CSV table of C-alpha atoms in Angstrom, one decimal:
chain,number,residue,atom,x,y,z
A,1,MET,CA,-108.0,-74.5,-73.7
A,2,ALA,CA,-109.7,-76.7,-71.3
A,3,ASN,CA,-108.6,-80.3,-70.6
A,4,LYS,CA,-109.0,-83.0,-73.3
A,5,VAL,CA,-111.8,-85.5,-72.4
A,6,LEU,CA,-112.0,-88.9,-73.2
A,7,ALA,CA,-115.5,-90.7,-72.8
A,8,ILE,CA,-115.7,-94.4,-72.4
A,9,TYR,CA,-119.2,-95.7,-72.6
A,10,GLY,CA,-119.1,-99.2,-71.6
A,11,VAL,CA,-116.2,-99.6,-69.2
A,12,GLY,CA,-117.2,-103.4,-68.7
A,13,LYS,CA,-115.2,-105.8,-66.6
A,14,SER,CA,-113.1,-107.4,-69.4
A,15,GLY,CA,-110.2,-104.8,-68.0
A,16,LEU,CA,-110.4,-103.1,-71.6
A,17,GLY,CA,-112.4,-100.1,-70.1
A,18,GLN,CA,-109.9,-99.5,-67.5
A,19,ALA,CA,-106.8,-100.0,-69.8
A,20,LEU,CA,-108.3,-97.4,-72.4
A,21,GLY,CA,-108.7,-95.0,-69.1
A,22,GLU,CA,-105.0,-95.6,-68.4
A,23,VAL,CA,-103.7,-95.1,-71.7
A,24,PHE,CA,-105.3,-92.1,-72.6
A,25,GLY,CA,-104.9,-90.7,-69.0
A,26,LYS,CA,-101.3,-91.0,-69.1
A,27,GLN,CA,-101.6,-88.7,-72.0
A,28,GLY,CA,-103.0,-86.1,-70.2
A,29,TYR,CA,-106.6,-86.7,-70.9
A,30,THR,CA,-109.3,-86.4,-68.1
A,31,VAL,CA,-111.3,-89.6,-68.4
A,32,ALA,CA,-115.1,-89.9,-68.2
A,33,LEU,CA,-116.3,-93.5,-67.4
A,34,LEU,CA,-119.6,-94.3,-67.9
A,35,GLU,CA,-121.9,-97.4,-67.6
A,36,ARG,CA,-124.8,-98.5,-65.2
A,37,ASP,CA,-123.2,-100.2,-62.5
A,38,GLN,CA,-122.2,-97.4,-60.1
A,39,ASP,CA,-120.0,-99.7,-57.5
A,40,HIS,CA,-117.9,-100.8,-60.5
A,41,LEU,CA,-117.5,-97.1,-62.0
A,42,LYS,CA,-116.0,-96.2,-58.4
A,43,GLN,CA,-113.7,-99.0,-58.4
A,44,VAL,CA,-112.3,-98.1,-62.0
A,45,GLN,CA,-112.3,-94.5,-61.0
A,46,SER,CA,-110.2,-95.0,-57.8
A,47,ALA,CA,-107.9,-97.3,-59.9
A,48,LEU,CA,-107.1,-94.5,-62.2
A,49,GLU,CA,-106.9,-91.9,-59.7
A,50,ALA,CA,-104.3,-94.0,-57.9
A,51,GLU,CA,-102.2,-93.6,-61.0
A,52,GLY,CA,-102.4,-90.0,-61.0
A,53,ILE,CA,-105.2,-89.8,-63.6
A,54,THR,CA,-107.9,-87.3,-63.5
A,55,ALA,CA,-111.2,-89.5,-63.8
A,56,SER,CA,-115.1,-89.1,-63.4
A,57,ALA,CA,-117.7,-91.5,-62.8
A,58,VAL,CA,-121.0,-90.8,-65.0
A,59,PRO,CA,-123.8,-93.4,-64.4
A,60,VAL,CA,-125.6,-94.0,-67.6
A,61,ASP,CA,-128.5,-96.4,-68.8
A,62,LEU,CA,-127.8,-97.1,-72.4
A,63,SER,CA,-131.1,-98.6,-73.0
A,64,ASN,CA,-132.6,-95.2,-72.3
A,65,PHE,CA,-131.8,-92.5,-74.8
A,66,ASP,CA,-132.7,-89.6,-72.3
A,67,SER,CA,-130.2,-91.0,-70.0
A,68,VAL,CA,-127.6,-90.8,-73.0
A,69,THR,CA,-128.5,-87.1,-73.6
A,70,GLN,CA,-127.9,-86.5,-69.9
A,71,SER,CA,-124.6,-88.0,-69.7
A,72,VAL,CA,-123.3,-86.0,-72.7
A,73,GLU,CA,-124.4,-82.8,-70.7
A,74,ALA,CA,-122.3,-84.1,-67.6
A,75,ILE,CA,-119.3,-84.9,-70.1
A,76,ALA,CA,-119.3,-81.5,-71.4
A,77,LYS,CA,-118.7,-79.8,-68.1
A,78,LEU,CA,-115.7,-81.6,-67.7
A,79,GLY,CA,-113.6,-79.9,-70.5
A,80,ASP,CA,-113.1,-80.3,-74.1
A,81,LEU,CA,-114.7,-83.6,-75.5
A,82,ASP,CA,-111.7,-85.0,-77.7
A,83,THR,CA,-112.6,-88.6,-78.0
A,84,VAL,CA,-115.4,-91.1,-77.5
A,85,ILE,CA,-115.3,-94.6,-77.4
A,86,PHE,CA,-118.2,-96.7,-77.6
A,87,ASN,CA,-117.3,-100.1,-76.0
A,88,ALA,CA,-120.7,-101.4,-74.9
A,89,THR,CA,-122.4,-104.7,-75.7
A,90,MET,CA,-125.6,-107.0,-74.7
A,91,ARG,CA,-124.7,-110.5,-74.9
A,92,ARG,CA,-128.0,-112.6,-74.3
A,93,LYS,CA,-127.6,-116.2,-73.2
A,94,GLY,CA,-129.6,-118.8,-74.7
A,95,ARG,CA,-129.7,-120.3,-78.2
A,96,PRO,CA,-131.1,-118.2,-81.0
A,97,SER,CA,-134.2,-120.5,-81.6
A,98,THR,CA,-135.3,-119.4,-78.2
A,99,PHE,CA,-135.2,-115.9,-78.8
A,100,THR,CA,-138.3,-113.4,-79.6
A,101,GLY,CA,-138.3,-110.5,-81.6
A,102,ALA,CA,-139.0,-108.5,-78.4
A,103,ASP,CA,-135.7,-110.0,-77.0
A,104,ILE,CA,-133.6,-109.0,-79.8
A,105,MET,CA,-134.9,-105.5,-80.1
A,106,GLN,CA,-134.1,-104.9,-76.4
A,107,ASP,CA,-130.4,-105.9,-77.0
A,108,LEU,CA,-130.4,-103.9,-80.2
A,109,THR,CA,-131.4,-100.9,-78.4
A,110,VAL,CA,-128.1,-101.1,-76.4
A,111,ASN,CA,-125.9,-102.5,-79.0
A,112,VAL,CA,-126.7,-100.4,-82.0
A,113,GLY,CA,-129.5,-97.5,-80.9
A,114,SER,CA,-127.5,-96.2,-78.1
A,115,ALA,CA,-123.9,-96.1,-80.3
A,116,VAL,CA,-126.3,-94.0,-82.7
A,117,GLN,CA,-127.7,-91.7,-79.8
A,118,ILE,CA,-124.3,-91.3,-78.5
A,119,ALA,CA,-122.9,-90.2,-82.0
A,120,ASN,CA,-125.7,-87.9,-82.4
A,121,GLN,CA,-125.4,-86.3,-79.2
A,122,THR,CA,-121.5,-85.9,-78.9
A,123,VAL,CA,-120.5,-85.1,-82.7
A,124,PRO,CA,-121.5,-81.3,-82.1
A,125,LEU,CA,-118.9,-81.1,-79.3
A,126,LEU,CA,-116.4,-83.4,-81.2
A,127,LYS,CA,-116.7,-80.9,-84.1
A,128,GLU,CA,-115.5,-78.2,-82.1
A,129,THR,CA,-112.5,-80.0,-81.2
A,130,LYS,CA,-111.8,-81.8,-84.3
A,131,GLY,CA,-112.0,-85.0,-82.1
A,132,ALA,CA,-112.5,-88.8,-82.8
A,133,ILE,CA,-115.5,-91.4,-82.1
A,134,LEU,CA,-114.5,-95.0,-82.1
A,135,PHE,CA,-116.6,-98.2,-81.8
A,136,THR,CA,-115.5,-101.5,-80.6
A,137,ASN,CA,-116.6,-104.4,-82.7
A,138,SER,CA,-116.1,-108.2,-82.3
A,139,VAL,CA,-115.0,-111.0,-84.4
A,140,VAL,CA,-118.6,-112.5,-83.8
A,141,ALA,CA,-120.0,-109.8,-86.3
A,142,SER,CA,-118.3,-112.0,-88.9
A,143,LYS,CA,-117.9,-115.5,-87.2
A,144,PRO,CA,-121.2,-115.7,-85.1
A,145,GLY,CA,-122.0,-118.7,-82.8
A,146,THR,CA,-124.9,-120.1,-81.2
A,147,THR,CA,-124.1,-118.3,-77.8
A,148,ASP,CA,-123.5,-114.7,-78.9
A,149,THR,CA,-126.4,-114.3,-81.4
A,150,SER,CA,-127.7,-110.9,-80.3
A,151,GLN,CA,-124.2,-109.4,-79.8
A,152,SER,CA,-123.4,-110.6,-83.5
A,153,MET,CA,-126.5,-109.1,-84.9
A,154,GLY,CA,-126.0,-105.9,-83.0
A,155,THR,CA,-122.9,-104.7,-85.0
A,156,VAL,CA,-122.0,-101.0,-85.5
A,157,HIS,CA,-119.6,-101.5,-88.3
A,158,ASN,CA,-121.6,-100.0,-91.0
A,159,PHE,CA,-122.7,-97.2,-89.1
A,160,ALA,CA,-119.3,-96.4,-88.0
A,161,LEU,CA,-117.8,-96.6,-91.7
A,162,SER,CA,-120.7,-94.4,-92.9
A,163,LEU,CA,-120.3,-91.8,-90.0
A,164,ASN,CA,-116.6,-91.4,-91.0
A,165,LYS,CA,-117.5,-90.4,-94.5
A,166,ASP,CA,-120.2,-88.0,-93.3
A,167,LEU,CA,-117.7,-86.4,-90.8
A,168,GLN,CA,-114.6,-86.0,-92.9
A,169,LYS,CA,-115.6,-82.5,-94.1
A,170,ASP,CA,-115.8,-81.5,-90.5
A,171,GLY,CA,-112.4,-82.8,-89.5
A,172,VAL,CA,-113.8,-85.4,-87.1
A,173,PHE,CA,-112.7,-89.0,-87.3
A,174,ALA,CA,-115.1,-91.9,-86.8
A,175,GLY,CA,-113.4,-95.2,-86.6
A,176,LEU,CA,-113.9,-99.1,-85.7
A,177,VAL,CA,-111.5,-101.3,-83.8
A,178,ASN,CA,-112.6,-104.9,-84.8
A,179,ILE,CA,-111.2,-107.2,-82.0
A,180,TRP,CA,-110.4,-110.7,-83.4
A,181,THR,CA,-109.0,-112.0,-80.1
A,182,TYR,CA,-110.0,-112.6,-76.5
A,183,ILE,CA,-109.3,-109.8,-73.9
A,184,ARG,CA,-107.4,-111.2,-70.9
A,185,GLU,CA,-105.8,-109.4,-68.2
A,186,GLY,CA,-102.4,-110.7,-67.2
A,187,ASN,CA,-101.7,-112.0,-70.8
A,188,ASP,CA,-98.5,-110.4,-72.2
A,189,GLY,CA,-99.5,-110.8,-76.0
A,190,LYS,CA,-102.0,-109.4,-78.3
A,191,GLN,CA,-104.8,-110.3,-75.6
A,192,ASN,CA,-103.3,-107.9,-73.1
A,193,PRO,CA,-106.1,-105.0,-72.4
A,194,THR,CA,-103.2,-102.2,-72.2
A,195,THR,CA,-101.9,-103.3,-75.7
A,196,ILE,CA,-105.4,-103.5,-77.2
A,197,ALA,CA,-106.1,-100.0,-75.6
A,198,GLN,CA,-102.8,-98.8,-77.3
A,199,ALA,CA,-104.4,-99.8,-80.6
A,200,PHE,CA,-107.4,-97.6,-79.9
A,201,TYR,CA,-105.3,-94.6,-79.0
A,202,ASP,CA,-103.2,-95.0,-82.2
A,203,GLN,CA,-106.5,-95.3,-84.2
A,204,ALA,CA,-107.8,-92.1,-82.5
A,205,THR,CA,-104.6,-90.0,-83.1
A,206,GLN,CA,-103.0,-91.3,-86.2
A,207,ARG,CA,-106.3,-91.8,-88.1
A,208,THR,CA,-104.7,-94.1,-91.0
A,209,GLU,CA,-107.8,-96.1,-91.8
A,210,PRO,CA,-111.4,-96.0,-90.3
A,211,GLU,CA,-111.4,-99.7,-89.6
A,212,LEU,CA,-108.7,-101.5,-87.6
A,213,ILE,CA,-108.7,-105.1,-87.6
A,214,TYR,CA,-106.9,-106.0,-84.2
A,215,GLY,CA,-105.5,-109.6,-83.5
A,216,LYS,CA,-106.7,-111.7,-86.8
A,217,ARG,CA,-104.3,-114.2,-87.5
């Protein structure tokens, strides 16, 4: 059997993407890091490799579905795809009264459309490994404000839960981690990226419930 692979779509700069790589990597996973910022990808890749974790940087433009398809082809060459984590989001600045339909559709392409495309392209590989696909969701989907409108509209909540029902017969788990707190590096509490990443690992491996609400008081 080839190496188990974790694919993180949307590494981001909150610290969660790197923490996910560390938590899964220390369990023997090869980590595929995916986002558009190639310089940041290389930084995170180097940080993981310094801890003895095998990591690959795979540039992807989530607003381009052909790019998503190409990224999955690259991931498949790394080993057996075991877990996919969708951790990407577009958060448009500005007040909701100023947005146009075109603005929102552009954000939804990344926040929702790319999540669906990633699932479509990775599920055949996950069926072979009886793997898992997890989606990051935010408290703003339930408690939207005036500064996170497009993010709160672009929720993958219902897609993730319906996907789980669809894939049960195939032995593939689809789950949702609904984060109800800030993500802050250096914080020793529930806001710590490593603590949150561990919750993702437990969700992917224990598969108790499809939706995990993390950090809600």
